[in-house]
Amino acid sequence: MKYHIVTYGCQMNLHESEKIAGVLKEAGYAEPAPIEEADIIVFNTCCIRENAENHAFGNIGALKQLKRAKKGLIVAVGGCMVQEEGKAEFLKKKFPFIDILFGTHDLPRLKALIEEKRARKKAVISVSEERGETEDNISPVRTSYPNAWVNIMYGCNNFCSYCIVPYVRGRERSRSAAAILREVEQLVADGYREITLLGQNVDSYHDGEVDFAALLDAVASVEGNFRIRFMTSHPKDFSAELVAVMKKHDKICKHLHLPVQSGNDRILKLMNRRYTREKYLSDIALLRHEIPDCEVTTDIIVAFPTETEEEFQDTLSLVEEADLASAFTFIYSPRTGTKAAQMEGRIPEEIAKDRIARLIALVNQKTREKSAKYVGKTVEILCEDFDGKKGMYLGRDEYGRMGYFKSEKNMVGEFVDLKITDANGISLYGEIV
Ligand code: 5AD
Ligand code: SF4
């Protein structure tokens, strides 16, 4: 039997889908397939912003015909959106053809839910408050060789005022350091070349005495030819120990993704971020002092309730001052149940759109300027894939920049030194040295 998984949202969710595939395999769905050929279709949803939800609504709704035409097809919807209060019932009403609804904590139970559904006509709904079993028992079906994601922790305790994650992913839980190291060692032995340690808030990692810096140190001490990334970090937890570990190991990419969200202290306070602009800038100065060629990327939300034009300009100036390499940019999206959703002073859509357009223009300009400096230099790329349209192989350098090159030989999974001949926005083009 065949399966098809549709994923919304972040890397965390992409990895969660690899685990869903692992559970499906155990339930007898061995092969991935296009949506029309699948015996089970699973939507792994995201609810971090309204547009992610609307996207899923559209795609689920479009299945109505297929579901009617194909007897025995199972449609399952899981993930963050299903975990939102009252959302499972809402989804069931809106899309009565859904067979299984499962929350973020119910993934280890998915096999049992499928069996339950096969045995009865009625839809099966399971939205638990806590993850009963540990995720360690699930073997993911990995889809992104030579890169592999490894969860180190789940959930978040920060309660940034705009964010729904703590409500749908629960409180912080760290995996044992021993289990993480075992997984990394196995991945390296299997030939994976890039390991990304994943957590909503990796700095909060704790297993007894082992904090995140110690874990990173241990992972980077695993023998083998591979590199390491991690995300996401929180500026309030930025530490000199972390910088020291990054500096100590060549295996750790000289790249820090450090979401700032806003460059203005009043807005940061309203967001409950617990750091100031000055602290963010001084942390980055420390990082650059220790690791001069380290690149920093960020996440930014514009048009948070009551944000003024001057306050928005503080965000623009921070991008410059911190010399950020790139940013994921978002218009504030109110999420039911969060503190910010009750705040007055919503920013009108035209103003929000104008702000994000100006921010994106600045970020793109920064990225272009940085890329242009690569021309004539040699960078190491981990080759990830072949782009059929371009007829070129592609991969990323340690800063996350995409590099394209031609090769007669299949280079996927190899580290390649590229002499950069051309830079175009975020992409670099080069020749193998
Ligand atoms: N509105 C807009 N952006 C949001 N993010 C999280 N919640 C919201 C929201 N309600 C953004 C933050 C976070 C990234 C993953 O998503 O920038 O870092
Ligand atoms: Fe959300 Fe803040 Fe936790 Fe990130 S740190 S998941 S933005 S609450």
GROMACS .gro file of C-alpha atoms and ligand atoms in nm:
model
  459
    1MET     CA    1   0.000   0.000   0.000
    2LYS     CA    2   0.107   0.355  -0.072
    3TYR     CA    3   0.106   0.681   0.120
    4HIS     CA    4   0.121   1.053   0.049
    5ILE     CA    5   0.212   1.316   0.311
    6VAL     CA    6   0.148   1.689   0.269
    7THR     CA    7   0.358   1.902   0.505
    8TYR     CA    8   0.305   2.265   0.608
    9GLY     CA    9   0.540   2.484   0.810
   10CYS     CA   10   0.894   2.455   0.931
   11GLN     CA   11   1.186   2.208   0.931
   12MET     CA   12   1.054   2.072   1.256
   13ASN     CA   13   0.738   1.968   1.075
   14LEU     CA   14   0.930   1.827   0.779
   15HIS     CA   15   1.111   1.600   1.021
   16GLU     CA   16   0.784   1.520   1.195
   17SER     CA   17   0.655   1.405   0.854
   18GLU     CA   18   0.955   1.174   0.824
   19LYS     CA   19   0.840   1.022   1.152
   20ILE     CA   20   0.482   0.997   1.024
   21ALA     CA   21   0.622   0.806   0.725
   22GLY     CA   22   0.802   0.579   0.973
   23VAL     CA   23   0.477   0.502   1.153
   24LEU     CA   24   0.293   0.451   0.822
   25LYS     CA   25   0.556   0.202   0.715
   26GLU     CA   26   0.487   0.000   1.028
   27ALA     CA   27   0.117   0.017   0.950
   28GLY     CA   28   0.178  -0.141   0.609
   29TYR     CA   29   0.215   0.166   0.387
   30ALA     CA   30   0.558   0.099   0.244
   31GLU     CA   31   0.585   0.334  -0.050
   32PRO     CA   32   0.542   0.707  -0.107
   33ALA     CA   33   0.324   0.792  -0.408
   34PRO     CA   34   0.155   1.085  -0.585
   35ILE     CA   35  -0.166   1.191  -0.413
   36GLU     CA   36  -0.400   1.023  -0.669
   37GLU     CA   37  -0.232   0.685  -0.623
   38ALA     CA   38  -0.212   0.684  -0.243
   39ASP     CA   39  -0.413   0.455  -0.013
   40ILE     CA   40  -0.365   0.695   0.275
   41ILE     CA   41  -0.316   1.073   0.258
   42VAL     CA   42  -0.183   1.252   0.566
   43PHE     CA   43  -0.184   1.628   0.613
   44ASN     CA   44   0.076   1.741   0.864
   45THR     CA   45  -0.052   2.089   0.946
   46CYS     CA   46   0.096   2.408   1.094
   47CYS     CA   47  -0.087   2.686   1.276
   48ILE     CA   48   0.185   2.940   1.343
   49ARG     CA   49   0.027   3.195   1.108
   50GLU     CA   50  -0.318   3.224   0.958
   51ASN     CA   51  -0.197   3.175   0.600
   52ALA     CA   52  -0.050   2.832   0.686
   53GLU     CA   53  -0.395   2.729   0.810
   54ASN     CA   54  -0.576   2.867   0.507
   55HIS     CA   55  -0.338   2.684   0.280
   56ALA     CA   56  -0.420   2.354   0.452
   57PHE     CA   57  -0.796   2.423   0.442
   58GLY     CA   58  -0.774   2.471   0.065
   59ASN     CA   59  -0.579   2.150   0.009
   60ILE     CA   60  -0.792   1.935   0.237
   61GLY     CA   61  -1.111   2.069   0.078
   62ALA     CA   62  -0.981   1.980  -0.268
   63LEU     CA   63  -0.977   1.611  -0.169
   64LYS     CA   64  -1.353   1.576  -0.152
   65GLN     CA   65  -1.388   1.437  -0.505
   66LEU     CA   66  -1.100   1.194  -0.477
   67LYS     CA   67  -1.230   1.067  -0.146
   68ARG     CA   68  -1.574   1.006  -0.298
   69ALA     CA   69  -1.432   0.832  -0.605
   70LYS     CA   70  -1.184   0.607  -0.429
   71LYS     CA   71  -1.323   0.349  -0.191
   72GLY     CA   72  -1.101   0.262   0.103
   73LEU     CA   73  -0.890   0.578   0.078
   74ILE     CA   74  -0.801   0.703   0.426
   75VAL     CA   75  -0.760   1.079   0.484
   76ALA     CA   76  -0.580   1.174   0.804
   77VAL     CA   77  -0.512   1.524   0.934
   78GLY     CA   78  -0.259   1.580   1.210
   79GLY     CA   79  -0.013   1.827   1.355
   80CYS     CA   80  -0.026   2.168   1.517
   81MET     CA   81  -0.357   2.290   1.378
   82VAL     CA   82  -0.543   1.984   1.505
   83GLN     CA   83  -0.397   2.045   1.852
   84GLU     CA   84  -0.549   2.395   1.874
   85GLU     CA   85  -0.839   2.422   2.109
   86GLY     CA   86  -1.164   2.318   1.940
   87LYS     CA   87  -0.996   2.282   1.598
   88ALA     CA   88  -1.040   1.904   1.562
   89GLU     CA   89  -1.418   1.937   1.598
   90PHE     CA   90  -1.416   2.235   1.363
   91LEU     CA   91  -1.223   2.040   1.100
   92LYS     CA   92  -1.454   1.740   1.131
   93LYS     CA   93  -1.753   1.963   1.069
   94LYS     CA   94  -1.596   2.151   0.781
   95PHE     CA   95  -1.460   1.835   0.614
   96PRO     CA   96  -1.686   1.542   0.715
   97PHE     CA   97  -1.487   1.306   0.488
   98ILE     CA   98  -1.177   1.319   0.714
   99ASP     CA   99  -1.117   0.969   0.861
  100ILE     CA  100  -0.857   1.042   1.127
  101LEU     CA  101  -0.767   1.354   1.324
  102PHE     CA  102  -0.458   1.335   1.542
  103GLY     CA  103  -0.285   1.601   1.752
  104THR     CA  104   0.085   1.675   1.794
  105HIS     CA  105   0.111   1.434   2.088
  106ASP     CA  106  -0.069   1.150   1.909
  107LEU     CA  107   0.182   1.067   1.639
  108PRO     CA  108   0.318   0.757   1.819
  109ARG     CA  109  -0.043   0.631   1.829
  110LEU     CA  110  -0.112   0.682   1.460
  111LYS     CA  111  -0.074   0.313   1.374
  112ALA     CA  112  -0.337   0.219   1.631
  113LEU     CA  113  -0.565   0.498   1.506
  114ILE     CA  114  -0.538   0.363   1.149
  115GLU     CA  115  -0.626   0.014   1.270
  116GLU     CA  116  -0.921   0.153   1.464
  117LYS     CA  117  -1.044   0.335   1.154
  118ARG     CA  118  -1.015   0.024   0.938
  119ALA     CA  119  -1.234  -0.161   1.188
  120ARG     CA  120  -1.515   0.094   1.198
  121LYS     CA  121  -1.698   0.347   0.984
  122LYS     CA  122  -1.692   0.645   1.215
  123ALA     CA  123  -1.406   0.895   1.214
  124VAL     CA  124  -1.133   0.852   1.473
  125ILE     CA  125  -1.027   1.160   1.670
  126SER     CA  126  -0.734   1.162   1.910
  127VAL     CA  127  -0.604   1.488   2.055
  128SER     CA  128  -0.402   1.420   2.370
  129GLU     CA  129  -0.263   1.668   2.619
  130GLU     CA  130   0.072   1.492   2.644
  131ARG     CA  131   0.288   1.264   2.437
  132GLY     CA  132   0.255   0.928   2.611
  133GLU     CA  133   0.543   0.737   2.459
  134THR     CA  134   0.875   0.895   2.376
  135GLU     CA  135   0.942   0.975   2.015
  136ASP     CA  136   1.265   0.778   2.039
  137ASN     CA  137   1.078   0.462   1.940
  138ILE     CA  138   0.991   0.593   1.595
  139SER     CA  139   1.234   0.529   1.310
  140PRO     CA  140   1.186   0.811   1.062
  141VAL     CA  141   1.187   0.751   0.688
  142ARG     CA  142   1.446   1.013   0.597
  143THR     CA  143   1.390   1.208   0.277
  144SER     CA  144   1.667   1.464   0.263
  145TYR     CA  145   1.997   1.280   0.224
  146PRO     CA  146   2.274   1.394   0.275
  147ASN     CA  147   2.107   1.606   0.542
  148ALA     CA  148   1.941   1.462   0.850
  149TRP     CA  149   1.736   1.624   1.125
  150VAL     CA  150   1.766   1.513   1.484
  151ASN     CA  151   1.524   1.632   1.749
  152ILE     CA  152   1.695   1.720   2.073
  153MET     CA  153   1.394   1.866   2.250
  154TYR     CA  154   1.024   1.926   2.205
  155GLY     CA  155   0.791   2.203   2.309
  156CYS     CA  156   0.854   2.553   2.441
  157ASN     CA  157   0.810   2.734   2.773
  158ASN     CA  158   0.880   3.085   2.653
  159PHE     CA  159   0.530   3.210   2.579
  160CYS     CA  160   0.626   3.491   2.346
  161SER     CA  161   0.302   3.685   2.340
  162TYR     CA  162   0.229   3.629   1.968
  163CYS     CA  163   0.315   3.260   1.955
  164ILE     CA  164   0.084   2.961   1.959
  165VAL     CA  165   0.364   2.702   1.975
  166PRO     CA  166   0.365   2.652   2.355
  167TYR     CA  167  -0.009   2.580   2.338
  168VAL     CA  168   0.007   2.322   2.060
  169ARG     CA  169   0.347   2.164   2.126
  170GLY     CA  170   0.336   2.162   2.505
  171ARG     CA  171   0.603   2.224   2.766
  172GLU     CA  172   0.973   2.166   2.704
  173ARG     CA  173   1.098   1.808   2.710
  174SER     CA  174   1.461   1.720   2.632
  175ARG     CA  175   1.566   1.388   2.485
  176SER     CA  176   1.844   1.202   2.661
  177ALA     CA  177   2.192   1.298   2.544
  178ALA     CA  178   2.281   0.930   2.508
  179ALA     CA  179   1.991   0.870   2.267
  180ILE     CA  180   2.082   1.179   2.063
  181LEU     CA  181   2.447   1.075   2.036
  182ARG     CA  182   2.348   0.722   1.934
  183GLU     CA  183   2.125   0.862   1.660
  184VAL     CA  184   2.397   1.097   1.533
  185GLU     CA  185   2.661   0.821   1.531
  186GLN     CA  186   2.428   0.595   1.334
  187LEU     CA  187   2.347   0.870   1.083
  188VAL     CA  188   2.715   0.944   1.027
  189ALA     CA  189   2.785   0.571   0.986
  190ASP     CA  190   2.501   0.561   0.730
  191GLY     CA  191   2.674   0.833   0.527
  192TYR     CA  192   2.477   1.144   0.625
  193ARG     CA  193   2.693   1.453   0.590
  194GLU     CA  194   2.494   1.723   0.765
  195ILE     CA  195   2.314   1.688   1.096
  196THR     CA  196   2.074   1.959   1.209
  197LEU     CA  197   1.985   1.950   1.577
  198LEU     CA  198   1.625   2.060   1.613
  199GLY     CA  199   1.430   2.216   1.896
  200GLN     CA  200   1.182   2.500   1.935
  201ASN     CA  201   1.433   2.650   2.170
  202VAL     CA  202   1.759   2.453   2.164
  203ASP     CA  203   1.928   2.666   2.431
  204SER     CA  204   1.688   2.529   2.690
  205TYR     CA  205   1.817   2.176   2.629
  206HIS     CA  206   1.891   1.995   2.955
  207ASP     CA  207   1.967   1.635   3.040
  208GLY     CA  208   2.099   1.630   3.396
  209GLU     CA  209   2.431   1.815   3.382
  210VAL     CA  210   2.434   1.829   3.003
  211ASP     CA  211   2.320   2.168   2.871
  212PHE     CA  212   2.303   2.268   2.506
  213ALA     CA  213   2.667   2.381   2.478
  214ALA     CA  214   2.781   2.050   2.629
  215LEU     CA  215   2.554   1.850   2.399
  216LEU     CA  216   2.680   2.038   2.093
  217ASP     CA  217   3.038   1.976   2.207
  218ALA     CA  218   2.965   1.603   2.239
  219VAL     CA  219   2.791   1.582   1.900
  220ALA     CA  220   3.078   1.768   1.733
  221SER     CA  221   3.321   1.523   1.891
  222VAL     CA  222   3.163   1.231   1.702
  223GLU     CA  223   3.419   1.101   1.452
  224GLY     CA  224   3.346   1.137   1.084
  225ASN     CA  225   3.321   1.367   0.786
  226PHE     CA  226   3.005   1.568   0.854
  227ARG     CA  227   2.891   1.912   0.960
  228ILE     CA  228   2.645   2.033   1.219
  229ARG     CA  229   2.372   2.294   1.229
  230PHE     CA  230   2.123   2.370   1.502
  231MET     CA  231   1.801   2.563   1.536
  232THR     CA  232   1.632   2.755   1.684
  233SER     CA  233   1.823   2.967   1.935
  234HIS     CA  234   1.670   3.233   2.158
  235PRO     CA  235   1.865   3.558   2.211
  236LYS     CA  236   1.776   3.564   2.580
  237ASP     CA  237   1.977   3.242   2.630
  238PHE     CA  238   2.276   3.336   2.414
  239SER     CA  239   2.590   3.229   2.599
  240ALA     CA  240   2.968   3.263   2.577
  241GLU     CA  241   2.989   2.885   2.629
  242LEU     CA  242   2.792   2.828   2.310
  243VAL     CA  243   3.024   3.061   2.118
  244ALA     CA  244   3.327   2.881   2.262
  245VAL     CA  245   3.196   2.544   2.143
  246MET     CA  246   3.120   2.685   1.796
  247LYS     CA  247   3.472   2.821   1.780
  248LYS     CA  248   3.628   2.496   1.900
  249HIS     CA  249   3.482   2.268   1.630
  250ASP     CA  250   3.527   2.305   1.255
  251LYS     CA  251   3.236   2.067   1.212
  252ILE     CA  252   2.990   2.325   1.345
  253CYS     CA  253   2.875   2.559   1.069
  254LYS     CA  254   2.970   2.920   1.129
  255HIS     CA  255   2.611   3.021   1.112
  256LEU     CA  256   2.375   3.122   1.388
  257HIS     CA  257   2.003   3.158   1.330
  258LEU     CA  258   1.903   3.401   1.603
  259PRO     CA  259   1.546   3.531   1.567
  260VAL     CA  260   1.529   3.892   1.682
  261GLN     CA  261   1.161   3.956   1.591
  262SER     CA  262   1.193   4.335   1.638
  263GLY     CA  263   1.463   4.597   1.676
  264ASN     CA  264   1.261   4.807   1.919
  265ASP     CA  265   1.268   4.762   2.296
  266ARG     CA  266   0.906   4.856   2.361
  267ILE     CA  267   0.785   4.603   2.103
  268LEU     CA  268   1.028   4.336   2.232
  269LYS     CA  269   0.878   4.386   2.576
  270LEU     CA  270   0.523   4.355   2.444
  271MET     CA  271   0.635   4.038   2.265
  272ASN     CA  272   0.768   3.904   2.598
  273ARG     CA  273   1.106   3.832   2.444
  274ARG     CA  274   1.312   3.918   2.755
  275TYR     CA  275   1.613   4.082   2.585
  276THR     CA  276   1.684   4.429   2.452
  277ARG     CA  277   1.813   4.557   2.121
  278GLU     CA  278   2.138   4.649   2.294
  279LYS     CA  279   2.180   4.298   2.436
  280TYR     CA  280   2.118   4.144   2.093
  281LEU     CA  281   2.374   4.372   1.930
  282SER     CA  282   2.635   4.315   2.200
  283ASP     CA  283   2.590   3.935   2.177
  284ILE     CA  284   2.648   3.950   1.804
  285ALA     CA  285   2.953   4.168   1.859
  286LEU     CA  286   3.089   3.902   2.098
  287LEU     CA  287   3.016   3.628   1.847
  288ARG     CA  288   3.197   3.817   1.569
  289HIS     CA  289   3.487   3.896   1.796
  290GLU     CA  290   3.536   3.525   1.861
  291ILE     CA  291   3.435   3.393   1.517
  292PRO     CA  292   3.487   3.682   1.274
  293ASP     CA  293   3.338   3.514   0.966
  294CYS     CA  294   3.026   3.385   1.144
  295GLU     CA  295   2.700   3.476   0.965
  296VAL     CA  296   2.381   3.554   1.153
  297THR     CA  297   2.032   3.512   1.014
  298THR     CA  298   1.706   3.598   1.184
  299ASP     CA  299   1.326   3.596   1.197
  300ILE     CA  300   1.136   3.926   1.204
  301ILE     CA  301   0.771   4.007   1.264
  302VAL     CA  302   0.642   4.341   1.137
  303ALA     CA  303   0.323   4.522   1.237
  304PHE     CA  304   0.295   4.377   1.585
  305PRO     CA  305   0.000   4.552   1.760
  306THR     CA  306   0.073   4.924   1.822
  307GLU     CA  307   0.406   4.920   1.631
  308THR     CA  308   0.474   5.275   1.509
  309GLU     CA  309   0.665   5.376   1.197
  310GLU     CA  310   0.961   5.486   1.413
  311GLU     CA  311   0.961   5.155   1.596
  312PHE     CA  312   0.955   4.969   1.265
  313GLN     CA  313   1.253   5.177   1.154
  314ASP     CA  314   1.441   5.048   1.459
  315THR     CA  315   1.401   4.701   1.306
  316LEU     CA  316   1.538   4.823   0.972
  317SER     CA  317   1.837   4.983   1.141
  318LEU     CA  318   1.903   4.670   1.347
  319VAL     CA  319   1.930   4.460   1.030
  320GLU     CA  320   2.202   4.699   0.915
  321GLU     CA  321   2.375   4.738   1.248
  322ALA     CA  322   2.388   4.366   1.321
  323ASP     CA  323   2.496   4.303   0.961
  324LEU     CA  324   2.245   4.020   0.927
  325ALA     CA  325   2.293   3.792   0.628
  326SER     CA  326   1.930   3.704   0.574
  327ALA     CA  327   1.592   3.697   0.745
  328PHE     CA  328   1.259   3.519   0.737
  329THR     CA  329   1.006   3.799   0.751
  330PHE     CA  330   0.645   3.779   0.863
  331ILE     CA  331   0.347   4.007   0.905
  332TYR     CA  332   0.206   3.965   1.254
  333SER     CA  333  -0.082   3.717   1.251
  334PRO     CA  334  -0.314   3.706   1.554
  335ARG     CA  335  -0.345   3.354   1.700
  336THR     CA  336  -0.644   3.271   1.917
  337GLY     CA  337  -0.551   3.204   2.279
  338THR     CA  338  -0.226   3.404   2.274
  339LYS     CA  339  -0.178   3.722   2.476
  340ALA     CA  340  -0.110   3.942   2.175
  341ALA     CA  341  -0.439   3.841   2.014
  342GLN     CA  342  -0.615   4.040   2.286
  343MET     CA  343  -0.402   4.351   2.244
  344GLU     CA  344  -0.549   4.666   2.098
  345GLY     CA  345  -0.384   4.863   1.821
  346ARG     CA  346  -0.392   4.622   1.527
  347ILE     CA  347  -0.195   4.763   1.238
  348PRO     CA  348  -0.396   4.805   0.915
  349GLU     CA  349  -0.309   4.563   0.637
  350GLU     CA  350  -0.181   4.828   0.391
  351ILE     CA  351   0.067   4.956   0.648
  352ALA     CA  352   0.179   4.603   0.738
  353LYS     CA  353   0.230   4.518   0.371
  354ASP     CA  354   0.425   4.836   0.312
  355ARG     CA  355   0.650   4.762   0.610
  356ILE     CA  356   0.724   4.406   0.510
  357ALA     CA  357   0.798   4.515   0.152
  358ARG     CA  358   1.053   4.769   0.276
  359LEU     CA  359   1.206   4.514   0.511
  360ILE     CA  360   1.232   4.248   0.240
  361ALA     CA  361   1.397   4.500   0.006
  362LEU     CA  362   1.659   4.575   0.270
  363VAL     CA  363   1.718   4.209   0.355
  364ASN     CA  364   1.756   4.120  -0.014
  365GLN     CA  365   2.000   4.402  -0.063
  366LYS     CA  366   2.209   4.276   0.231
  367THR     CA  367   2.201   3.921   0.097
  368ARG     CA  368   2.306   4.039  -0.251
  369GLU     CA  369   2.590   4.248  -0.113
  370LYS     CA  370   2.720   3.955   0.089
  371SER     CA  371   2.688   3.712  -0.203
  372ALA     CA  372   2.878   3.946  -0.437
  373LYS     CA  373   3.178   3.931  -0.203
  374TYR     CA  374   3.210   3.559  -0.274
  375VAL     CA  375   3.292   3.602  -0.643
  376GLY     CA  376   3.650   3.488  -0.706
  377LYS     CA  377   3.665   3.300  -0.374
  378THR     CA  378   3.657   2.926  -0.310
  379VAL     CA  379   3.382   2.788  -0.087
  380GLU     CA  380   3.302   2.440   0.030
  381ILE     CA  381   2.957   2.316  -0.068
  382LEU     CA  382   2.780   2.005   0.048
  383CYS     CA  383   2.612   1.880  -0.269
  384GLU     CA  384   2.245   1.803  -0.198
  385ASP     CA  385   2.067   1.752  -0.525
  386PHE     CA  386   2.056   1.786  -0.903
  387ASP     CA  387   1.846   2.067  -1.051
  388GLY     CA  388   1.707   1.922  -1.374
  389LYS     CA  389   1.587   2.260  -1.503
  390LYS     CA  390   1.926   2.426  -1.461
  391GLY     CA  391   2.115   2.107  -1.549
  392MET     CA  392   2.335   2.172  -1.246
  393TYR     CA  393   2.414   2.021  -0.911
  394LEU     CA  394   2.339   2.230  -0.604
  395GLY     CA  395   2.428   2.242  -0.240
  396ARG     CA  396   2.489   2.481   0.046
  397ASP     CA  397   2.794   2.627   0.209
  398GLU     CA  398   2.824   2.641   0.585
  399TYR     CA  399   2.646   2.978   0.593
  400GLY     CA  400   2.345   2.828   0.419
  401ARG     CA  401   2.411   2.992   0.081
  402MET     CA  402   2.308   2.790  -0.224
  403GLY     CA  403   2.585   2.707  -0.472
  404TYR     CA  404   2.531   2.566  -0.825
  405PHE     CA  405   2.785   2.386  -1.041
  406LYS     CA  406   2.819   2.146  -1.335
  407SER     CA  407   2.963   1.800  -1.302
  408GLU     CA  408   2.976   1.485  -1.512
  409LYS     CA  409   2.982   1.271  -1.199
  410ASN     CA  410   2.699   1.241  -0.946
  411MET     CA  411   2.819   1.459  -0.657
  412VAL     CA  412   2.522   1.428  -0.418
  413GLY     CA  413   2.654   1.370  -0.067
  414GLU     CA  414   3.004   1.502  -0.141
  415PHE     CA  415   3.178   1.810  -0.007
  416VAL     CA  416   3.292   2.008  -0.312
  417ASP     CA  417   3.526   2.308  -0.332
  418LEU     CA  418   3.374   2.560  -0.570
  419LYS     CA  419   3.548   2.861  -0.719
  420ILE     CA  420   3.267   3.116  -0.736
  421THR     CA  421   3.233   3.277  -1.077
  422ASP     CA  422   2.898   3.450  -1.039
  423ALA     CA  423   2.656   3.557  -0.766
  424ASN     CA  424   2.287   3.618  -0.819
  425GLY     CA  425   2.088   3.717  -0.510
  426ILE     CA  426   2.109   3.428  -0.268
  427SER     CA  427   2.258   3.186  -0.523
  428LEU     CA  428   2.624   3.137  -0.609
  429TYR     CA  429   2.755   2.977  -0.929
  430GLY     CA  430   3.095   2.817  -0.954
  431GLU     CA  431   3.330   2.560  -1.092
  432ILE     CA  432   3.478   2.261  -0.913
  433VAL     CA  433   3.836   2.336  -0.813
  4345AD     N1  434   0.262   3.605   1.352
  4345AD     C1  435   0.366   3.621   1.268
  4345AD     N2  436   0.481   3.554   1.278
  4345AD     C2  437   0.492   3.464   1.377
  4345AD     N3  438   0.594   3.382   1.414
  4345AD     C3  439   0.555   3.311   1.520
  4345AD     N4  440   0.429   3.343   1.555
  4345AD     C4  441   0.388   3.440   1.469
  4345AD     C5  442   0.268   3.515   1.454
  4345AD     N5  443   0.166   3.499   1.536
  4345AD     C6  444   0.723   3.381   1.345
  4345AD     C7  445   0.837   3.419   1.438
  4345AD     C8  446   0.907   3.290   1.463
  4345AD     C9  447   0.885   3.217   1.332
  4345AD    C10  448   0.905   3.071   1.338
  4345AD     O1  449   0.751   3.249   1.302
  4345AD     O2  450   0.921   3.510   1.369
  4345AD     O3  451   1.044   3.306   1.493
  435SF4    FE1  452   0.717   3.062   1.994
  435SF4    FE2  453   0.881   3.219   2.137
  435SF4    FE3  454   0.875   2.952   2.180
  435SF4    FE4  455   0.982   3.046   1.953
  435SF4     S1  456   1.058   3.084   2.161
  435SF4     S2  457   0.837   2.873   1.972
  435SF4     S3  458   0.853   3.225   1.911
  435SF4     S4  459   0.706   3.097   2.216
   0.00000   0.00000   0.00000
